[in-house]
Amino acid sequence: MSGNIELLNTTLAATRAEGRAALIAYLPAGFPTVDGGIEAVKAVIAGGADVVEIGLPHSDPVLDGPVIQTADDIALRGGVRIADVMRTVREAHEATGVPILVMTYWNPIDRYGVERFTAELAEAGGAGCILPDLPVQESALWREHAEKHGLATVFVVAPSSQDTRLATITAAGSGFVYAASLMGVTGTRASVGAQAQDLVGRTRATTDLPVCVGLGVSNAAQAAEVAGFADGVIVGSAFVKAVLDAPDEAAGLAAVRSLAGELAEGVRKH
């Protein structure tokens, strides 16, 4: 099976044609368990997520705040492996038909083997990878294998990125551009801020790729605000927190489905 970058591209084109931003949900694999994580992904999709990012839990998640670090720790203590990440992608994609990406730091891929990782992700039906800590200038090997297997390579840009740097990053990426709304780690924020809007504008000046904003969006009002200027709204910590705060797995699934529904309304209200 070739990868599903085309499905990702089609999905994002369809939300744009509807005159709205896409809702992109993030959940780590193996959290609260591998099976529970798969059900959580299905629940956010049932609630209205258009695209899902599956986090590959890492012992040193430098860009992640305390909520996602806690979830990663639970997954790692539960023994999650890359095979479980691939299984999560496969089962979620087969059950829903929605594009599923993996978000991962570079070290686990490097250790696993780029060819092996890209081949297995494509075979599982994955749409691509978000690589927050892989410098573009060191990404040639990854991009060669990702392209061979039909996978998107999503790079992260930040408010500190200079315009010339943005152009270099967006020229190398595919699928969409992940615009980090602020400097710092993931987590819910009281406000997403003007920095994000400025970054989206500067990024769009360099590329035709959709520009999706993450870091800090946690409720429908913030989703509507970001949807007013971005092609996609990425929500992670709020979903993870909903699972962490739930008294049991069934309540967690209900909570993430409900939150996805509220956010899906939000991205349609801008």
PDB file of C-alpha atoms in Angstrom:
ATOM      1  CA  MET A   1       0.000   0.000   0.000  1.00  0.00           C
ATOM      2  CA  SER A   2       1.392   3.406  -0.890  1.00  0.00           C
ATOM      3  CA  GLY A   3       1.031   6.115   1.716  1.00  0.00           C
ATOM      4  CA  ASN A   4      -1.983   8.312   2.170  1.00  0.00           C
ATOM      5  CA  ILE A   5      -0.612  11.790   1.518  1.00  0.00           C
ATOM      6  CA  GLU A   6      -3.254  12.093  -1.209  1.00  0.00           C
ATOM      7  CA  LEU A   7      -5.989  11.417   1.336  1.00  0.00           C
ATOM      8  CA  LEU A   8      -4.525  14.123   3.571  1.00  0.00           C
ATOM      9  CA  ASN A   9      -4.335  16.581   0.674  1.00  0.00           C
ATOM     10  CA  THR A  10      -7.905  15.784  -0.393  1.00  0.00           C
ATOM     11  CA  THR A  11      -9.218  16.142   3.167  1.00  0.00           C
ATOM     12  CA  LEU A  12      -7.599  19.547   3.650  1.00  0.00           C
ATOM     13  CA  ALA A  13      -8.776  20.707   0.217  1.00  0.00           C
ATOM     14  CA  ALA A  14     -12.324  19.613   1.106  1.00  0.00           C
ATOM     15  CA  THR A  15     -12.397  21.557   4.386  1.00  0.00           C
ATOM     16  CA  ARG A  16     -11.058  24.610   2.551  1.00  0.00           C
ATOM     17  CA  ALA A  17     -13.789  24.195  -0.088  1.00  0.00           C
ATOM     18  CA  GLU A  18     -16.340  24.187   2.749  1.00  0.00           C
ATOM     19  CA  GLY A  19     -14.933  27.551   3.829  1.00  0.00           C
ATOM     20  CA  ARG A  20     -13.662  26.292   7.162  1.00  0.00           C
ATOM     21  CA  ALA A  21     -10.541  25.157   8.939  1.00  0.00           C
ATOM     22  CA  ALA A  22      -9.811  21.476   9.502  1.00  0.00           C
ATOM     23  CA  LEU A  23      -9.891  20.118  13.052  1.00  0.00           C
ATOM     24  CA  ILE A  24      -6.711  18.142  13.710  1.00  0.00           C
ATOM     25  CA  ALA A  25      -6.593  16.155  16.952  1.00  0.00           C
ATOM     26  CA  TYR A  26      -3.487  14.822  18.688  1.00  0.00           C
ATOM     27  CA  LEU A  27      -3.364  11.801  21.000  1.00  0.00           C
ATOM     28  CA  PRO A  28      -0.356   9.701  22.050  1.00  0.00           C
ATOM     29  CA  ALA A  29      -0.251   6.004  21.191  1.00  0.00           C
ATOM     30  CA  GLY A  30      -0.445   3.638  24.159  1.00  0.00           C
ATOM     31  CA  PHE A  31      -2.395   6.080  26.328  1.00  0.00           C
ATOM     32  CA  PRO A  32      -4.031   5.130  28.603  1.00  0.00           C
ATOM     33  CA  THR A  33      -3.330   1.693  27.071  1.00  0.00           C
ATOM     34  CA  VAL A  34      -2.711   0.638  23.466  1.00  0.00           C
ATOM     35  CA  ASP A  35      -6.317  -0.538  23.043  1.00  0.00           C
ATOM     36  CA  GLY A  36      -7.642   2.458  24.960  1.00  0.00           C
ATOM     37  CA  GLY A  37      -5.591   4.798  22.798  1.00  0.00           C
ATOM     38  CA  ILE A  38      -7.042   3.319  19.616  1.00  0.00           C
ATOM     39  CA  GLU A  39     -10.564   3.777  20.990  1.00  0.00           C
ATOM     40  CA  ALA A  40      -9.735   7.375  21.951  1.00  0.00           C
ATOM     41  CA  VAL A  41      -8.645   8.126  18.368  1.00  0.00           C
ATOM     42  CA  LYS A  42     -11.897   6.651  17.055  1.00  0.00           C
ATOM     43  CA  ALA A  43     -13.807   8.773  19.595  1.00  0.00           C
ATOM     44  CA  VAL A  44     -12.234  12.082  18.500  1.00  0.00           C
ATOM     45  CA  ILE A  45     -12.995  11.211  14.893  1.00  0.00           C
ATOM     46  CA  ALA A  46     -16.584  10.317  15.783  1.00  0.00           C
ATOM     47  CA  GLY A  47     -16.791  13.705  17.494  1.00  0.00           C
ATOM     48  CA  GLY A  48     -15.701  15.551  14.382  1.00  0.00           C
ATOM     49  CA  ALA A  49     -11.905  15.521  13.940  1.00  0.00           C
ATOM     50  CA  ASP A  50     -10.908  15.653  10.262  1.00  0.00           C
ATOM     51  CA  VAL A  51      -7.309  14.494  10.728  1.00  0.00           C
ATOM     52  CA  VAL A  52      -5.524  12.821  13.666  1.00  0.00           C
ATOM     53  CA  GLU A  53      -1.912  12.960  14.791  1.00  0.00           C
ATOM     54  CA  ILE A  54      -0.689   9.958  16.783  1.00  0.00           C
ATOM     55  CA  GLY A  55       2.128  10.829  19.158  1.00  0.00           C
ATOM     56  CA  LEU A  56       5.030   8.411  19.428  1.00  0.00           C
ATOM     57  CA  PRO A  57       5.798   8.533  23.177  1.00  0.00           C
ATOM     58  CA  HIS A  58       9.356   9.608  23.906  1.00  0.00           C
ATOM     59  CA  SER A  59      11.318   9.726  27.137  1.00  0.00           C
ATOM     60  CA  ASP A  60      12.577  13.261  26.476  1.00  0.00           C
ATOM     61  CA  PRO A  61       9.725  15.176  24.827  1.00  0.00           C
ATOM     62  CA  VAL A  62      11.393  18.592  24.810  1.00  0.00           C
ATOM     63  CA  LEU A  63       8.532  20.424  23.081  1.00  0.00           C
ATOM     64  CA  ASP A  64       5.765  18.918  25.180  1.00  0.00           C
ATOM     65  CA  GLY A  65       4.303  20.383  28.336  1.00  0.00           C
ATOM     66  CA  PRO A  66       3.360  18.526  31.539  1.00  0.00           C
ATOM     67  CA  VAL A  67       0.040  17.114  30.284  1.00  0.00           C
ATOM     68  CA  ILE A  68       1.503  15.306  27.270  1.00  0.00           C
ATOM     69  CA  GLN A  69       4.636  14.373  29.250  1.00  0.00           C
ATOM     70  CA  THR A  70       2.375  12.660  31.797  1.00  0.00           C
ATOM     71  CA  ALA A  71       0.561  10.742  29.047  1.00  0.00           C
ATOM     72  CA  ASP A  72       3.852   9.740  27.413  1.00  0.00           C
ATOM     73  CA  ASP A  73       5.122   8.496  30.754  1.00  0.00           C
ATOM     74  CA  ILE A  74       1.991   6.366  31.254  1.00  0.00           C
ATOM     75  CA  ALA A  75       2.386   4.921  27.743  1.00  0.00           C
ATOM     76  CA  LEU A  76       6.091   4.189  28.179  1.00  0.00           C
ATOM     77  CA  ARG A  77       5.562   2.564  31.575  1.00  0.00           C
ATOM     78  CA  GLY A  78       2.877   0.477  29.888  1.00  0.00           C
ATOM     79  CA  GLY A  79       5.533  -0.797  27.492  1.00  0.00           C
ATOM     80  CA  VAL A  80       4.419   0.935  24.286  1.00  0.00           C
ATOM     81  CA  ARG A  81       6.589   0.170  21.264  1.00  0.00           C
ATOM     82  CA  ILE A  82       6.789   1.485  17.701  1.00  0.00           C
ATOM     83  CA  ALA A  83       4.831  -1.608  16.628  1.00  0.00           C
ATOM     84  CA  ASP A  84       1.980  -0.370  18.861  1.00  0.00           C
ATOM     85  CA  VAL A  85       2.143   3.056  17.206  1.00  0.00           C
ATOM     86  CA  MET A  86       1.832   1.405  13.786  1.00  0.00           C
ATOM     87  CA  ARG A  87      -1.058  -0.725  15.037  1.00  0.00           C
ATOM     88  CA  THR A  88      -2.802   2.397  16.350  1.00  0.00           C
ATOM     89  CA  VAL A  89      -2.417   4.083  12.949  1.00  0.00           C
ATOM     90  CA  ARG A  90      -3.637   1.011  11.086  1.00  0.00           C
ATOM     91  CA  GLU A  91      -6.691   0.277  13.218  1.00  0.00           C
ATOM     92  CA  ALA A  92      -7.785   3.905  13.487  1.00  0.00           C
ATOM     93  CA  HIS A  93      -7.395   4.479   9.758  1.00  0.00           C
ATOM     94  CA  GLU A  94      -9.109   1.230   8.761  1.00  0.00           C
ATOM     95  CA  ALA A  95     -12.028   1.935  11.108  1.00  0.00           C
ATOM     96  CA  THR A  96     -12.579   5.542  10.027  1.00  0.00           C
ATOM     97  CA  GLY A  97     -10.936   6.272   6.664  1.00  0.00           C
ATOM     98  CA  VAL A  98      -9.538   9.495   8.154  1.00  0.00           C
ATOM     99  CA  PRO A  99      -5.923  10.553   7.447  1.00  0.00           C
ATOM    100  CA  ILE A 100      -3.663   9.600  10.360  1.00  0.00           C
ATOM    101  CA  LEU A 101      -0.183  11.048  10.844  1.00  0.00           C
ATOM    102  CA  VAL A 102       2.512  10.222  13.376  1.00  0.00           C
ATOM    103  CA  MET A 103       4.113  13.007  15.383  1.00  0.00           C
ATOM    104  CA  THR A 104       7.533  11.995  16.608  1.00  0.00           C
ATOM    105  CA  TYR A 105      10.915  13.227  17.633  1.00  0.00           C
ATOM    106  CA  TRP A 106      13.719  12.190  15.329  1.00  0.00           C
ATOM    107  CA  ASN A 107      15.692   9.944  17.673  1.00  0.00           C
ATOM    108  CA  PRO A 108      13.222   6.993  17.718  1.00  0.00           C
ATOM    109  CA  ILE A 109      13.074   6.947  13.890  1.00  0.00           C
ATOM    110  CA  ASP A 110      16.844   7.197  13.603  1.00  0.00           C
ATOM    111  CA  ARG A 111      17.281   4.233  15.933  1.00  0.00           C
ATOM    112  CA  TYR A 112      14.515   2.201  14.290  1.00  0.00           C
ATOM    113  CA  GLY A 113      15.767   2.879  10.757  1.00  0.00           C
ATOM    114  CA  VAL A 114      14.309   5.401   8.325  1.00  0.00           C
ATOM    115  CA  GLU A 115      13.535   2.898   5.572  1.00  0.00           C
ATOM    116  CA  ARG A 116      11.890   0.478   7.987  1.00  0.00           C
ATOM    117  CA  PHE A 117       9.852   3.209   9.687  1.00  0.00           C
ATOM    118  CA  THR A 118       8.562   4.794   6.459  1.00  0.00           C
ATOM    119  CA  ALA A 119       7.751   1.432   4.887  1.00  0.00           C
ATOM    120  CA  GLU A 120       5.816   0.272   7.952  1.00  0.00           C
ATOM    121  CA  LEU A 121       3.960   3.575   8.325  1.00  0.00           C
ATOM    122  CA  ALA A 122       2.883   3.525   4.686  1.00  0.00           C
ATOM    123  CA  GLU A 123       1.845  -0.116   4.970  1.00  0.00           C
ATOM    124  CA  ALA A 124      -0.267   0.774   8.022  1.00  0.00           C
ATOM    125  CA  GLY A 125      -2.092   3.397   5.963  1.00  0.00           C
ATOM    126  CA  GLY A 126      -0.383   6.384   7.591  1.00  0.00           C
ATOM    127  CA  ALA A 127      -0.528   9.733   5.813  1.00  0.00           C
ATOM    128  CA  GLY A 128       2.847  11.003   6.964  1.00  0.00           C
ATOM    129  CA  CYS A 129       4.910  12.363   9.842  1.00  0.00           C
ATOM    130  CA  ILE A 130       5.241  15.572  11.806  1.00  0.00           C
ATOM    131  CA  LEU A 131       8.880  15.964  12.809  1.00  0.00           C
ATOM    132  CA  PRO A 132       9.239  18.851  15.267  1.00  0.00           C
ATOM    133  CA  ASP A 133      12.962  18.502  15.958  1.00  0.00           C
ATOM    134  CA  LEU A 134      14.359  17.391  12.573  1.00  0.00           C
ATOM    135  CA  PRO A 135      16.253  20.314  10.985  1.00  0.00           C
ATOM    136  CA  VAL A 136      15.339  20.757   7.329  1.00  0.00           C
ATOM    137  CA  GLN A 137      19.009  20.780   6.343  1.00  0.00           C
ATOM    138  CA  GLU A 138      19.386  17.284   7.841  1.00  0.00           C
ATOM    139  CA  SER A 139      16.148  15.876   6.423  1.00  0.00           C
ATOM    140  CA  ALA A 140      17.187  14.640   2.966  1.00  0.00           C
ATOM    141  CA  LEU A 141      17.331  10.938   3.901  1.00  0.00           C
ATOM    142  CA  TRP A 142      13.928  11.084   5.607  1.00  0.00           C
ATOM    143  CA  ARG A 143      12.312  12.974   2.717  1.00  0.00           C
ATOM    144  CA  GLU A 144      13.711  10.560   0.137  1.00  0.00           C
ATOM    145  CA  HIS A 145      12.112   7.574   1.884  1.00  0.00           C
ATOM    146  CA  ALA A 146       8.905   9.435   2.782  1.00  0.00           C
ATOM    147  CA  GLU A 147       8.417  10.433  -0.858  1.00  0.00           C
ATOM    148  CA  LYS A 148       9.102   6.893  -2.027  1.00  0.00           C
ATOM    149  CA  HIS A 149       6.315   5.634   0.238  1.00  0.00           C
ATOM    150  CA  GLY A 150       3.840   8.455  -0.423  1.00  0.00           C
ATOM    151  CA  LEU A 151       4.111  10.024   3.038  1.00  0.00           C
ATOM    152  CA  ALA A 152       3.777  13.688   3.953  1.00  0.00           C
ATOM    153  CA  THR A 153       6.657  15.420   5.723  1.00  0.00           C
ATOM    154  CA  VAL A 154       5.256  18.112   8.021  1.00  0.00           C
ATOM    155  CA  PHE A 155       7.731  20.559   9.492  1.00  0.00           C
ATOM    156  CA  VAL A 156       7.094  22.934  12.390  1.00  0.00           C
ATOM    157  CA  VAL A 157       7.576  26.692  12.100  1.00  0.00           C
ATOM    158  CA  ALA A 158       7.594  29.088  15.066  1.00  0.00           C
ATOM    159  CA  PRO A 159       7.092  32.819  15.646  1.00  0.00           C
ATOM    160  CA  SER A 160      10.883  33.152  15.910  1.00  0.00           C
ATOM    161  CA  SER A 161      11.379  31.757  12.360  1.00  0.00           C
ATOM    162  CA  GLN A 162      12.745  34.422  10.008  1.00  0.00           C
ATOM    163  CA  ASP A 163      11.084  34.786   6.596  1.00  0.00           C
ATOM    164  CA  THR A 164      14.041  33.304   4.697  1.00  0.00           C
ATOM    165  CA  ARG A 165      14.014  30.334   7.071  1.00  0.00           C
ATOM    166  CA  LEU A 166      10.255  29.915   6.619  1.00  0.00           C
ATOM    167  CA  ALA A 167      10.753  29.692   2.851  1.00  0.00           C
ATOM    168  CA  THR A 168      13.415  26.997   3.277  1.00  0.00           C
ATOM    169  CA  ILE A 169      11.207  24.976   5.626  1.00  0.00           C
ATOM    170  CA  THR A 170       8.018  25.205   3.581  1.00  0.00           C
ATOM    171  CA  ALA A 171       9.817  24.337   0.327  1.00  0.00           C
ATOM    172  CA  ALA A 172      10.966  21.058   1.896  1.00  0.00           C
ATOM    173  CA  GLY A 173       7.637  20.080   3.469  1.00  0.00           C
ATOM    174  CA  SER A 174       4.473  18.459   2.181  1.00  0.00           C
ATOM    175  CA  GLY A 175       0.927  17.878   3.411  1.00  0.00           C
ATOM    176  CA  PHE A 176       0.712  21.003   5.534  1.00  0.00           C
ATOM    177  CA  VAL A 177       2.855  23.329   7.637  1.00  0.00           C
ATOM    178  CA  TYR A 178       2.541  23.104  11.426  1.00  0.00           C
ATOM    179  CA  ALA A 179       2.651  26.642  12.804  1.00  0.00           C
ATOM    180  CA  ALA A 180       3.465  26.700  16.528  1.00  0.00           C
ATOM    181  CA  SER A 181       1.342  29.547  17.858  1.00  0.00           C
ATOM    182  CA  LEU A 182       3.869  30.658  20.452  1.00  0.00           C
ATOM    183  CA  MET A 183       7.291  29.990  21.790  1.00  0.00           C
ATOM    184  CA  GLY A 184       7.359  27.316  24.476  1.00  0.00           C
ATOM    185  CA  VAL A 185       5.975  23.864  25.090  1.00  0.00           C
ATOM    186  CA  THR A 186       2.582  22.349  24.348  1.00  0.00           C
ATOM    187  CA  GLY A 187      -0.273  22.983  26.737  1.00  0.00           C
ATOM    188  CA  THR A 188      -3.563  24.814  27.012  1.00  0.00           C
ATOM    189  CA  ARG A 189      -3.372  28.597  27.104  1.00  0.00           C
ATOM    190  CA  ALA A 190      -5.743  31.376  28.121  1.00  0.00           C
ATOM    191  CA  SER A 191      -5.171  32.993  24.736  1.00  0.00           C
ATOM    192  CA  VAL A 192      -3.603  31.945  21.461  1.00  0.00           C
ATOM    193  CA  GLY A 193      -2.613  35.471  20.531  1.00  0.00           C
ATOM    194  CA  ALA A 194      -1.685  37.648  17.613  1.00  0.00           C
ATOM    195  CA  GLN A 195       1.708  35.955  17.162  1.00  0.00           C
ATOM    196  CA  ALA A 196      -0.036  33.001  15.540  1.00  0.00           C
ATOM    197  CA  GLN A 197      -1.909  35.141  13.018  1.00  0.00           C
ATOM    198  CA  ASP A 198       1.286  36.954  12.046  1.00  0.00           C
ATOM    199  CA  LEU A 199       3.136  33.631  11.657  1.00  0.00           C
ATOM    200  CA  VAL A 200       0.382  32.195   9.445  1.00  0.00           C
ATOM    201  CA  GLY A 201       0.493  35.264   7.220  1.00  0.00           C
ATOM    202  CA  ARG A 202       4.282  35.119   6.886  1.00  0.00           C
ATOM    203  CA  THR A 203       4.205  31.362   6.239  1.00  0.00           C
ATOM    204  CA  ARG A 204       1.496  31.643   3.586  1.00  0.00           C
ATOM    205  CA  ALA A 205       3.649  34.177   1.746  1.00  0.00           C
ATOM    206  CA  THR A 206       6.161  31.359   1.122  1.00  0.00           C
ATOM    207  CA  THR A 207       3.928  28.397   0.210  1.00  0.00           C
ATOM    208  CA  ASP A 208       0.629  27.087  -1.141  1.00  0.00           C
ATOM    209  CA  LEU A 209       0.571  24.363   1.505  1.00  0.00           C
ATOM    210  CA  PRO A 210      -2.200  24.615   4.123  1.00  0.00           C
ATOM    211  CA  VAL A 211      -0.975  26.259   7.331  1.00  0.00           C
ATOM    212  CA  CYS A 212      -2.340  24.668  10.510  1.00  0.00           C
ATOM    213  CA  VAL A 213      -1.917  26.161  13.974  1.00  0.00           C
ATOM    214  CA  GLY A 214      -1.197  24.226  17.152  1.00  0.00           C
ATOM    215  CA  LEU A 215      -0.052  24.833  20.743  1.00  0.00           C
ATOM    216  CA  GLY A 216      -2.530  26.387  23.099  1.00  0.00           C
ATOM    217  CA  VAL A 217      -5.960  25.778  21.555  1.00  0.00           C
ATOM    218  CA  SER A 218      -8.249  24.104  24.084  1.00  0.00           C
ATOM    219  CA  ASN A 219     -11.845  25.269  23.582  1.00  0.00           C
ATOM    220  CA  ALA A 220     -14.402  26.138  20.918  1.00  0.00           C
ATOM    221  CA  ALA A 221     -13.890  29.906  21.215  1.00  0.00           C
ATOM    222  CA  GLN A 222     -10.132  29.588  20.655  1.00  0.00           C
ATOM    223  CA  ALA A 223     -10.748  27.132  17.802  1.00  0.00           C
ATOM    224  CA  ALA A 224     -13.079  29.663  16.156  1.00  0.00           C
ATOM    225  CA  GLU A 225     -10.491  32.434  16.614  1.00  0.00           C
ATOM    226  CA  VAL A 226      -7.698  30.406  15.007  1.00  0.00           C
ATOM    227  CA  ALA A 227     -10.017  29.092  12.278  1.00  0.00           C
ATOM    228  CA  GLY A 228     -10.502  32.712  11.239  1.00  0.00           C
ATOM    229  CA  PHE A 229      -6.944  32.874   9.895  1.00  0.00           C
ATOM    230  CA  ALA A 230      -5.567  29.312   9.605  1.00  0.00           C
ATOM    231  CA  ASP A 231      -6.313  26.308   7.398  1.00  0.00           C
ATOM    232  CA  GLY A 232      -6.355  23.927  10.343  1.00  0.00           C
ATOM    233  CA  VAL A 233      -6.657  24.003  14.120  1.00  0.00           C
ATOM    234  CA  ILE A 234      -4.502  21.474  15.995  1.00  0.00           C
ATOM    235  CA  VAL A 235      -5.574  20.428  19.492  1.00  0.00           C
ATOM    236  CA  GLY A 236      -3.598  18.026  21.679  1.00  0.00           C
ATOM    237  CA  SER A 237      -3.213  18.788  25.377  1.00  0.00           C
ATOM    238  CA  ALA A 238      -6.932  19.464  25.860  1.00  0.00           C
ATOM    239  CA  PHE A 239      -7.793  15.974  24.562  1.00  0.00           C
ATOM    240  CA  VAL A 240      -5.069  14.335  26.640  1.00  0.00           C
ATOM    241  CA  LYS A 241      -6.212  16.228  29.748  1.00  0.00           C
ATOM    242  CA  ALA A 242      -9.795  15.037  29.155  1.00  0.00           C
ATOM    243  CA  VAL A 243      -8.567  11.429  29.311  1.00  0.00           C
ATOM    244  CA  LEU A 244      -6.295  12.083  32.308  1.00  0.00           C
ATOM    245  CA  ASP A 245      -9.116  13.750  34.266  1.00  0.00           C
ATOM    246  CA  ALA A 246     -11.714  11.066  33.534  1.00  0.00           C
ATOM    247  CA  PRO A 247     -12.570   8.605  36.337  1.00  0.00           C
ATOM    248  CA  ASP A 248     -12.518   5.640  33.958  1.00  0.00           C
ATOM    249  CA  GLU A 249     -11.891   4.756  30.318  1.00  0.00           C
ATOM    250  CA  ALA A 250     -15.527   5.001  29.227  1.00  0.00           C
ATOM    251  CA  ALA A 251     -15.796   8.482  30.705  1.00  0.00           C
ATOM    252  CA  GLY A 252     -12.552   9.452  28.974  1.00  0.00           C
ATOM    253  CA  LEU A 253     -13.868   8.329  25.596  1.00  0.00           C
ATOM    254  CA  ALA A 254     -17.098  10.252  26.142  1.00  0.00           C
ATOM    255  CA  ALA A 255     -15.110  13.340  27.156  1.00  0.00           C
ATOM    256  CA  VAL A 256     -12.845  13.388  24.099  1.00  0.00           C
ATOM    257  CA  ARG A 257     -15.771  12.756  21.764  1.00  0.00           C
ATOM    258  CA  SER A 258     -17.690  15.624  23.366  1.00  0.00           C
ATOM    259  CA  LEU A 259     -14.684  17.970  23.211  1.00  0.00           C
ATOM    260  CA  ALA A 260     -14.118  17.090  19.558  1.00  0.00           C
ATOM    261  CA  GLY A 261     -17.758  17.952  18.875  1.00  0.00           C
ATOM    262  CA  GLU A 262     -17.405  21.358  20.544  1.00  0.00           C
ATOM    263  CA  LEU A 263     -14.169  22.103  18.677  1.00  0.00           C
ATOM    264  CA  ALA A 264     -15.684  20.936  15.378  1.00  0.00           C
ATOM    265  CA  GLU A 265     -18.473  23.466  15.918  1.00  0.00           C
ATOM    266  CA  GLY A 266     -15.837  26.081  16.751  1.00  0.00           C
ATOM    267  CA  VAL A 267     -13.920  25.693  13.495  1.00  0.00           C
ATOM    268  CA  ARG A 268     -17.196  26.191  11.620  1.00  0.00           C
ATOM    269  CA  LYS A 269     -18.102  29.403  13.451  1.00  0.00           C
ATOM    270  CA  HIS A 270     -15.279  31.746  12.591  1.00  0.00           C
TER     271      HIS A 270
END
